[in-house]
Coordinates of C-alpha atoms and ligand atoms in Angstrom, one line a residue:
M142 CA 134.5 114.9 59.5
Q143 CA 131.5 113.4 57.8
F144 CA 131.3 111.7 54.4
I145 CA 128.5 112.3 51.9
E146 CA 127.2 110.5 48.8
T147 CA 128.5 111.2 45.3
R148 CA 125.1 110.5 43.6
G149 CA 122.7 111.9 46.1
N150 CA 120.4 110.0 48.5
D151 CA 117.9 107.2 47.7
G152 CA 116.1 107.2 51.1
Q153 CA 117.7 103.8 52.0
H154 CA 121.3 104.7 52.6
P155 CA 122.4 107.2 55.3
E156 CA 123.1 110.6 53.7
K157 CA 126.1 111.2 55.9
V158 CA 128.4 108.8 57.6
S159 CA 131.5 108.9 59.8
F160 CA 134.9 107.8 58.5
S161 CA 134.7 104.4 60.1
E162 CA 131.2 103.8 58.6
A163 CA 132.5 104.9 55.2
I164 CA 135.3 102.3 55.6
L165 CA 133.0 99.5 56.5
S166 CA 130.3 100.3 53.8
P167 CA 131.9 102.4 51.1
I168 CA 129.0 102.1 48.6
S169 CA 126.2 104.7 48.9
S170 CA 122.9 105.5 47.1
F171 CA 122.5 104.7 43.4
G172 CA 125.8 102.9 43.3
G173 CA 127.7 106.0 44.4
I174 CA 130.5 106.2 46.9
Y175 CA 131.1 108.3 50.1
S176 CA 133.3 111.4 49.7
P177 CA 134.5 113.9 52.3
E178 CA 132.0 116.7 53.0
S179 CA 134.8 119.2 53.2
L180 CA 138.6 119.1 53.2
P181 CA 140.9 120.5 55.8
D182 CA 143.2 123.4 54.9
L183 CA 146.8 122.3 55.0
G184 CA 148.3 125.4 53.4
E185 CA 151.5 127.2 53.9
T186 CA 151.5 127.2 57.7
F187 CA 151.0 123.4 57.7
L188 CA 153.8 122.9 55.3
K189 CA 156.1 125.2 57.2
T190 CA 155.3 123.4 60.5
H191 CA 156.1 120.0 59.0
I192 CA 159.1 120.8 57.0
N193 CA 161.2 118.6 59.2
S194 CA 158.6 116.1 60.3
D195 CA 159.3 112.4 59.7
Y196 CA 156.7 110.5 57.7
K197 CA 154.7 109.2 60.6
T198 CA 154.5 112.6 62.3
L199 CA 153.3 114.2 59.0
A200 CA 150.8 111.3 58.6
R201 CA 149.4 111.8 62.1
A202 CA 149.0 115.5 61.4
V203 CA 147.1 115.0 58.1
L204 CA 144.8 112.3 59.7
T205 CA 144.2 114.6 62.7
A206 CA 143.2 117.5 60.3
F207 CA 140.6 115.2 58.7
E208 CA 139.0 114.7 62.2
I209 CA 138.3 111.1 61.6
D210 CA 136.6 109.0 64.3
I211 CA 139.6 106.7 65.0
D212 CA 141.3 106.6 68.3
A213 CA 144.8 108.0 68.5
D214 CA 146.3 104.7 69.7
I215 CA 144.8 102.8 66.8
I216 CA 146.2 105.4 64.3
D217 CA 149.6 105.1 66.0
S218 CA 149.6 101.3 65.6
A219 CA 148.5 101.6 62.0
L220 CA 151.2 104.1 61.2
A221 CA 153.8 101.9 63.0
L222 CA 153.6 99.6 60.0
Y223 CA 155.6 102.0 58.0
D224 CA 158.5 101.0 60.4
N225 CA 158.6 97.7 58.4
F226 CA 159.5 99.5 55.2
D227 CA 163.1 99.4 54.0
D228 CA 164.0 102.6 55.9
P229 CA 161.8 103.2 58.9
T230 CA 163.0 106.8 59.1
N231 CA 161.9 107.4 55.5
P232 CA 159.5 104.9 54.1
V233 CA 159.1 106.9 50.9
P234 CA 162.5 108.0 49.4
V235 CA 162.4 110.7 46.7
V236 CA 165.2 110.2 44.2
K237 CA 166.5 112.8 41.7
V238 CA 166.7 111.1 38.4
K239 CA 167.4 114.0 36.0
D240 CA 166.9 117.7 35.5
D241 CA 163.5 118.5 36.9
L242 CA 162.5 114.9 37.4
F243 CA 162.2 113.4 40.9
V244 CA 160.9 109.9 41.6
S245 CA 158.9 109.2 44.7
E246 CA 159.3 105.5 45.4
L247 CA 156.1 104.2 46.9
W248 CA 157.1 100.5 46.9
H249 CA 159.4 100.0 49.8
G250 CA 156.8 98.0 51.8
P251 CA 156.4 94.3 52.3
T252 CA 154.8 93.4 48.9
R253 CA 157.0 95.7 46.9
A254 CA 154.2 97.7 45.3
F255 CA 152.5 101.0 46.2
K256 CA 149.3 99.3 47.4
D257 CA 151.1 98.8 50.7
M258 CA 151.2 102.6 51.3
A259 CA 147.5 102.5 51.9
L260 CA 146.6 98.9 52.7
Q261 CA 149.2 98.4 55.4
P262 CA 147.7 101.0 57.8
F263 CA 144.2 100.3 56.5
G264 CA 144.2 96.7 57.7
T265 CA 144.9 97.7 61.3
V266 CA 142.3 100.4 61.2
L267 CA 139.6 98.2 59.8
S268 CA 140.4 95.3 62.1
S269 CA 140.3 97.6 65.1
I270 CA 137.0 99.1 64.1
A271 CA 135.5 95.6 63.8
Q272 CA 136.8 94.6 67.2
N273 CA 135.5 97.7 68.8
R274 CA 132.1 97.1 67.3
N275 CA 132.3 93.4 68.1
E276 CA 131.6 92.5 64.5
H277 CA 133.2 90.1 62.1
Y278 CA 133.9 90.9 58.5
L279 CA 134.5 89.1 55.3
I280 CA 136.7 91.3 53.1
L281 CA 136.4 90.6 49.4
A282 CA 139.2 91.6 47.1
A283 CA 139.6 91.2 43.3
T284 CA 143.1 91.8 42.0
S285 CA 145.0 92.1 38.8
G286 CA 148.1 91.5 40.8
D287 CA 149.2 94.1 43.4
T288 CA 146.1 94.7 45.5
G289 CA 145.8 91.0 46.4
P290 CA 149.2 90.5 47.9
A291 CA 148.9 93.8 49.8
A292 CA 145.5 93.0 51.1
L293 CA 146.5 89.5 52.2
E294 CA 149.6 90.8 53.9
T295 CA 147.8 93.5 55.8
F296 CA 144.9 91.3 57.1
K297 CA 146.8 88.1 57.8
N298 CA 146.1 86.9 61.4
K299 CA 144.1 90.1 62.1
A300 CA 141.2 89.7 64.5
N301 CA 137.6 89.8 63.4
V302 CA 138.5 89.8 59.7
Q303 CA 138.6 87.1 57.0
V304 CA 139.7 87.7 53.4
A305 CA 138.7 86.1 50.2
C306 CA 140.9 87.3 47.4
M307 CA 140.3 86.5 43.7
Y308 CA 142.8 86.8 40.9
P309 CA 142.6 85.9 37.2
D310 CA 144.5 82.6 36.8
G311 CA 147.4 83.3 34.4
G312 CA 146.7 87.0 34.5
T313 CA 149.3 88.0 37.1
S314 CA 153.1 87.7 37.2
D315 CA 154.8 84.7 38.9
V316 CA 155.9 86.9 41.7
Q317 CA 152.4 88.3 42.3
R318 CA 150.8 84.9 42.2
L319 CA 153.4 83.4 44.5
Q320 CA 152.9 86.3 47.0
M321 CA 149.3 85.2 47.2
V322 CA 149.3 81.4 46.9
T323 CA 152.0 81.0 49.6
E324 CA 150.0 82.9 52.2
D325 CA 149.1 80.4 54.9
A326 CA 147.2 82.4 57.6
K327 CA 143.9 80.7 58.5
N328 CA 141.8 83.8 57.9
L329 CA 142.9 84.1 54.2
K330 CA 141.5 82.4 51.2
V331 CA 143.0 82.9 47.7
I332 CA 141.0 81.9 44.6
G333 CA 142.3 81.7 41.1
V334 CA 139.5 82.3 38.7
K335 CA 139.5 81.0 35.1
G336 CA 139.0 84.3 33.3
D337 CA 140.4 87.8 33.1
F338 CA 140.5 90.6 35.7
D339 CA 137.2 92.0 34.6
D340 CA 135.6 88.6 35.3
T341 CA 137.0 88.6 38.8
Q342 CA 136.0 92.3 39.3
N343 CA 132.5 91.6 38.1
A344 CA 132.2 88.5 40.4
L345 CA 133.2 90.8 43.3
K346 CA 130.7 93.4 42.4
H347 CA 128.0 90.8 42.0
L348 CA 128.7 89.4 45.5
L349 CA 128.9 92.8 47.1
A350 CA 125.5 93.6 45.7
S351 CA 123.9 90.2 46.3
K352 CA 121.3 90.2 49.1
A353 CA 121.2 86.5 49.2
F354 CA 124.9 86.3 49.7
K355 CA 124.7 88.9 52.5
D356 CA 121.9 87.0 54.2
T357 CA 123.8 83.8 54.1
L358 CA 126.8 85.5 55.7
K359 CA 124.5 87.1 58.3
E360 CA 123.4 83.6 59.4
K361 CA 127.1 83.0 60.2
N362 CA 127.3 86.4 61.9
I363 CA 129.6 87.8 59.3
L364 CA 129.3 91.2 57.6
L365 CA 130.6 92.0 54.1
S366 CA 133.1 94.6 53.1
A367 CA 135.6 95.3 50.4
A368 CA 139.2 96.5 50.2
N369 CA 138.8 98.0 46.8
S370 CA 140.4 101.3 45.8
V371 CA 137.2 103.4 46.2
N372 CA 137.4 102.8 49.9
F373 CA 138.1 106.1 51.5
G374 CA 140.1 104.3 54.2
R375 CA 142.7 103.7 51.5
I376 CA 142.4 107.1 49.8
I377 CA 143.1 109.0 53.0
F378 CA 146.5 107.4 53.4
Q379 CA 147.2 108.3 49.7
T380 CA 147.0 112.0 50.4
I381 CA 150.0 111.9 52.8
Y382 CA 152.8 110.8 50.5
H383 CA 152.1 113.6 48.1
I384 CA 152.6 116.1 50.8
H385 CA 155.7 114.2 52.0
S386 CA 157.2 114.1 48.5
Y387 CA 156.7 117.8 48.2
L388 CA 158.4 118.4 51.5
E389 CA 161.2 116.1 50.5
L390 CA 161.9 118.4 47.5
V391 CA 162.0 121.4 49.8
R392 CA 164.4 119.5 52.1
Q393 CA 166.6 118.6 49.2
N394 CA 166.7 122.3 48.2
A395 CA 165.2 121.4 44.8
I396 CA 162.4 123.9 45.5
Q397 CA 161.4 126.5 48.0
S398 CA 158.3 126.0 50.1
G399 CA 155.5 127.6 48.0
D400 CA 157.0 126.7 44.6
K401 CA 154.6 124.8 42.4
V402 CA 155.4 121.3 41.1
Y403 CA 153.9 118.8 38.8
L404 CA 152.6 115.5 40.2
N405 CA 153.0 112.7 37.6
V406 CA 150.9 109.6 38.4
P407 CA 150.7 106.2 36.6
S408 CA 146.9 105.8 36.8
G409 CA 144.4 103.0 36.8
N410 CA 141.6 103.3 39.2
F411 CA 142.7 106.9 40.0
G412 CA 143.2 106.4 43.7
N413 CA 146.8 107.7 43.6
A414 CA 145.8 110.6 41.4
L415 CA 142.8 111.4 43.7
G416 CA 145.1 111.6 46.7
G417 CA 147.2 114.1 44.8
Y418 CA 144.0 116.1 43.9
Y419 CA 142.9 116.2 47.5
A420 CA 146.5 117.3 48.6
M421 CA 146.3 120.1 46.0
K422 CA 142.8 121.1 47.2
M423 CA 144.1 121.2 50.7
G424 CA 146.8 123.7 49.7
L425 CA 149.8 121.8 48.4
P426 CA 151.3 124.0 45.7
V427 CA 150.7 121.9 42.6
E428 CA 150.7 123.3 39.1
K429 CA 149.0 120.3 37.5
I430 CA 148.6 116.6 37.9
L431 CA 149.9 114.6 35.0
I432 CA 147.9 111.4 34.4
A433 CA 149.9 108.7 32.7
S434 CA 148.2 105.7 31.1
N435 CA 149.3 102.8 28.9
N436 CA 147.4 101.7 25.8
N437 CA 144.3 101.5 27.8
N438 CA 144.1 105.2 27.4
I439 CA 140.5 105.9 28.5
L440 CA 141.8 108.5 31.0
T441 CA 143.9 110.3 28.3
K442 CA 140.9 110.6 26.1
L443 CA 138.7 111.8 29.0
I444 CA 141.1 114.5 30.0
N445 CA 141.9 115.6 26.4
T446 CA 138.4 115.4 24.9
G447 CA 135.9 115.1 27.8
A448 CA 134.5 111.9 26.3
Y449 CA 134.4 108.6 28.3
D450 CA 133.5 106.0 25.7
L451 CA 133.4 102.3 26.5
R452 CA 131.1 101.4 23.6
S453 CA 133.7 99.6 21.6
A454 CA 136.4 99.4 24.2
S455 CA 137.9 96.3 25.6
V456 CA 140.9 95.8 27.9
I457 CA 144.2 95.6 26.0
P458 CA 146.8 93.5 27.9
T459 CA 150.0 95.5 28.4
T460 CA 153.3 95.3 30.1
S461 CA 151.9 97.6 32.9
P462 CA 148.9 95.4 33.9
A463 CA 148.0 97.2 37.1
M464 CA 146.8 100.0 34.7
D465 CA 144.9 97.8 32.3
I466 CA 141.5 99.1 33.2
L467 CA 138.4 100.6 31.5
K468 CA 136.4 101.9 34.4
S469 CA 138.4 104.2 36.6
S470 CA 136.3 104.3 39.7
N471 CA 137.7 107.3 41.6
I472 CA 137.1 109.7 38.8
E473 CA 133.6 109.9 40.3
R474 CA 134.9 111.7 43.3
I475 CA 136.6 114.4 41.1
F476 CA 133.3 114.9 39.3
F477 CA 131.4 115.1 42.6
D478 CA 133.9 117.6 44.0
L479 CA 133.8 119.8 40.8
F480 CA 130.3 119.4 39.4
G481 CA 128.1 118.2 42.4
K482 CA 126.0 115.2 43.1
E483 CA 123.2 115.7 40.5
R484 CA 125.6 116.0 37.6
T485 CA 127.7 113.1 38.9
K486 CA 124.7 110.9 39.1
E487 CA 123.7 111.8 35.6
L488 CA 127.2 111.1 34.2
M489 CA 127.6 107.8 36.1
S490 CA 124.2 106.5 35.2
Q491 CA 124.8 107.4 31.6
L492 CA 128.0 105.4 31.7
D493 CA 126.2 102.4 33.3
D494 CA 123.3 102.6 30.7
E495 CA 125.0 103.7 27.5
K496 CA 128.7 103.0 28.2
Y497 CA 129.4 106.6 27.3
Y498 CA 129.3 110.2 28.5
Q499 CA 130.6 113.5 27.3
L500 CA 131.5 116.4 29.6
N501 CA 130.4 119.8 28.4
E502 CA 132.9 122.5 27.4
N503 CA 132.9 124.2 30.8
E504 CA 133.4 121.0 32.7
L505 CA 136.2 119.9 30.4
K506 CA 137.9 123.3 31.1
Q507 CA 137.7 122.7 34.8
I508 CA 139.2 119.2 34.4
Q509 CA 142.0 120.5 32.2
A510 CA 142.9 123.3 34.6
I511 CA 143.9 120.5 37.0
F512 CA 144.9 117.5 34.9
S513 CA 147.0 116.9 31.8
A514 CA 147.3 113.4 30.3
D515 CA 149.1 111.2 27.9
F516 CA 149.6 107.5 27.4
C517 CA 152.7 105.4 26.7
D518 CA 152.6 102.2 24.7
D519 CA 154.7 99.2 25.6
D520 CA 157.5 99.9 23.1
Q521 CA 157.9 103.5 24.3
G522 CA 157.8 102.2 27.9
K523 CA 160.6 99.8 27.1
E524 CA 162.6 102.7 25.7
Y525 CA 162.1 104.8 28.8
I526 CA 163.2 101.9 31.0
K527 CA 166.3 101.5 28.9
Q528 CA 167.1 105.2 28.8
A529 CA 166.6 105.6 32.6
F530 CA 168.8 102.5 33.2
S531 CA 171.6 104.0 31.1
T532 CA 171.6 107.0 33.5
G533 CA 171.6 104.7 36.5
Y534 CA 167.9 104.4 37.4
L535 CA 166.1 101.1 37.4
M536 CA 162.3 101.4 37.1
D537 CA 159.3 99.2 36.4
P538 CA 157.0 99.6 33.4
H539 CA 154.2 101.4 35.3
T540 CA 156.6 104.1 36.4
A541 CA 157.9 104.3 32.9
T542 CA 154.6 105.6 31.6
C543 CA 155.1 108.7 33.6
F544 CA 158.4 109.5 31.8
K545 CA 156.4 110.0 28.6
A546 CA 153.9 112.3 30.3
Y547 CA 156.9 114.2 31.7
D548 CA 158.2 114.7 28.1
T549 CA 154.8 115.7 26.6
C550 CA 152.5 117.2 29.2
R551 CA 154.5 119.9 31.0
E552 CA 154.0 123.5 29.9
K553 CA 156.4 125.0 32.4
P554 CA 159.9 123.9 33.5
L555 CA 158.8 123.1 37.0
K556 CA 160.1 120.3 39.2
T557 CA 158.1 117.1 38.6
I558 CA 157.4 114.3 41.0
V559 CA 156.9 111.0 39.3
Y560 CA 155.3 108.3 41.5
S561 CA 157.0 105.0 41.2
T562 CA 154.4 102.3 42.0
A563 CA 156.3 99.0 41.8
E564 CA 159.8 97.7 42.5
W565 CA 161.6 96.1 39.5
T566 CA 161.2 92.7 41.1
K567 CA 157.4 92.6 40.4
F568 CA 157.6 93.0 36.6
S569 CA 161.0 91.5 35.9
P570 CA 160.4 89.8 32.5
V571 CA 159.4 93.1 30.9
I572 CA 162.4 94.9 32.4
A573 CA 164.8 92.1 31.5
N574 CA 163.5 92.4 28.0
A575 CA 164.1 96.1 27.9
L576 CA 167.6 95.8 29.3
T577 CA 169.0 92.7 27.7
G578 CA 166.5 91.9 24.9
E579 CA 165.7 88.4 26.3
V580 CA 162.2 87.3 25.6
D581 CA 159.6 85.2 27.5
A582 CA 161.9 84.7 30.5
H583 CA 160.2 83.4 33.6
D584 CA 160.3 85.7 36.6
L585 CA 163.1 83.9 38.4
D586 CA 165.4 84.0 35.3
A587 CA 164.5 87.6 34.6
L588 CA 165.2 88.6 38.2
K589 CA 168.6 87.0 38.0
S590 CA 169.6 88.7 34.7
I591 CA 168.4 92.1 35.9
A592 CA 170.3 91.6 39.2
K593 CA 173.4 90.8 37.2
E594 CA 173.0 93.6 34.7
A595 CA 172.4 96.2 37.4
N596 CA 174.8 94.6 39.9
I597 CA 172.2 94.5 42.7
K598 CA 170.7 91.8 44.8
I599 CA 167.3 90.3 44.5
P600 CA 165.6 91.1 47.8
A601 CA 165.2 88.0 50.0
I602 CA 161.5 88.7 50.4
I603 CA 161.2 88.0 46.6
S604 CA 163.7 85.3 46.0
G605 CA 162.4 83.4 49.0
L606 CA 158.9 83.1 47.3
F607 CA 160.2 80.6 44.9
D608 CA 161.0 78.1 47.6
K609 CA 157.9 78.6 49.7
E610 CA 155.1 76.0 49.9
I611 CA 152.0 76.7 47.9
T612 CA 149.2 76.5 50.3
Q613 CA 146.4 78.2 48.3
K614 CA 145.4 75.8 45.6
S615 CA 141.9 76.8 44.4
I616 CA 141.6 77.5 40.7
I617 CA 137.9 77.5 39.8
E618 CA 135.3 78.6 37.3
K619 CA 133.5 82.0 37.7
D620 CA 130.3 80.4 38.7
E621 CA 131.9 78.4 41.6
I622 CA 133.2 81.5 43.4
E623 CA 130.3 82.0 45.8
S624 CA 130.3 78.4 47.0
E625 CA 134.1 78.3 47.3
I626 CA 134.0 81.3 49.6
L627 CA 131.1 79.9 51.7
S628 CA 132.9 76.6 52.2
F629 CA 136.0 78.6 53.3
L630 CA 133.9 80.4 55.9
Ligands
PLP155 C1 147.4 99.9 41.4 C2 148.6 100.3 40.6 C3 148.5 101.4 39.8 C4 147.3 102.3 39.6 O1 147.0 103.0 40.7 P1 145.5 103.7 40.8 O2 145.5 104.3 42.2 O3 144.5 102.6 40.7 O4 145.4 104.7 39.8 C5 149.7 101.7 39.1 N1 150.8 101.0 39.2 C6 150.9 99.9 40.0 C7 152.1 99.1 40.1 C8 149.8 99.5 40.8 O5 149.8 98.4 41.5

């Protein structure tokens, strides 16, 4: 399968690339991104065939259907990483919580958040491509908290790859920060930046676009890439768990194969939701995809009104920080798929120039045929956490936003798959506050009180972080990032 450009071609970039090329250089002409030229058909026969497949078998079949240019043995070693999840036979458990609501838990990997679902196999794939091509890569990552640990975890000690990961100093939870600053592999550099997530993201974009920076790297025989969520090498692994979760509902006799379901996704950069969209396009019986946001409700407004308006918007810090976002990058692939490259280019350049665009009536109708959206503020989220806990389910504040969309967005009484994107351990102060009322607890105290309240153990992988040596000590100003990275190399 080939990948084509969402904003058309500028005569400089290749019009079509292979999967491995799209992984190494995801950015295409006019600041667009590479998207699949077509999608495989994974309709009823595929679902029937895989009704009893384990996760890796299903994953292999989906990847095969995409006809990607990655050798089977590399794919096998990438998928083997799911064996390190809590239950190797089922890395993504789907739990019935109430009535029609099932939670697909995407956080049973090494960093306890859903970024592992894609980044774990992605690291192996990227490192293998680099080795085959005898090239060395610097991977840049900017993180608001979950991408960083997952990227470091997947690339540590991998051949032909070095990682520089930037996080906003003070902008992540203790656990997220410790997961990063205790990484000691020689090919990893972690940089705390004095600023917020947008500052680190802008620094990343600036470096990725800087010819001078690339030239300096070239002298060191290093190429530049990014592990951000527009990378199709991540998206492809995010189509699989939607299909898996559907099949789990069939296996649990909650639905019959062919019945429609709602997918309910806590959304930020829209990678998770895009995976669901592609699964639906490939034939998964989905009624609608419910997009849950927090107070940064730019996606709710887009889906309900067709307007994307950043003119007076600024990021509002919430208790679900992985969704504190203004520019949701993967929406572009939905537009490209529905409206084509000319219109996508028009909308995206308008957003760049005027910080605003408005879909027309027909476009909005097409969007609303697929998506519904609502947002959940922090107090409501806390209530949902409390409520779910009282019925025996412990969840994090990102997952909680979906419970509101479950209440408000469904038009039919169909089974609903909520995607849970983080373990309780990653956002413990918020959860402790919801459950016990305690305020401003540090992570370790909050973890302890939740563990007591819920009568569960803090996973060793998390409690151990607090005793580990801090090896990554850089905390710097925005304008020092480039030189810090160069001295690491
Ligand atoms: C990244 C993340 C999200 C948002 O996912 P997108 O694919 O960017 O929409 C939601 N919740 C958690 C915990 C995350 O880490």
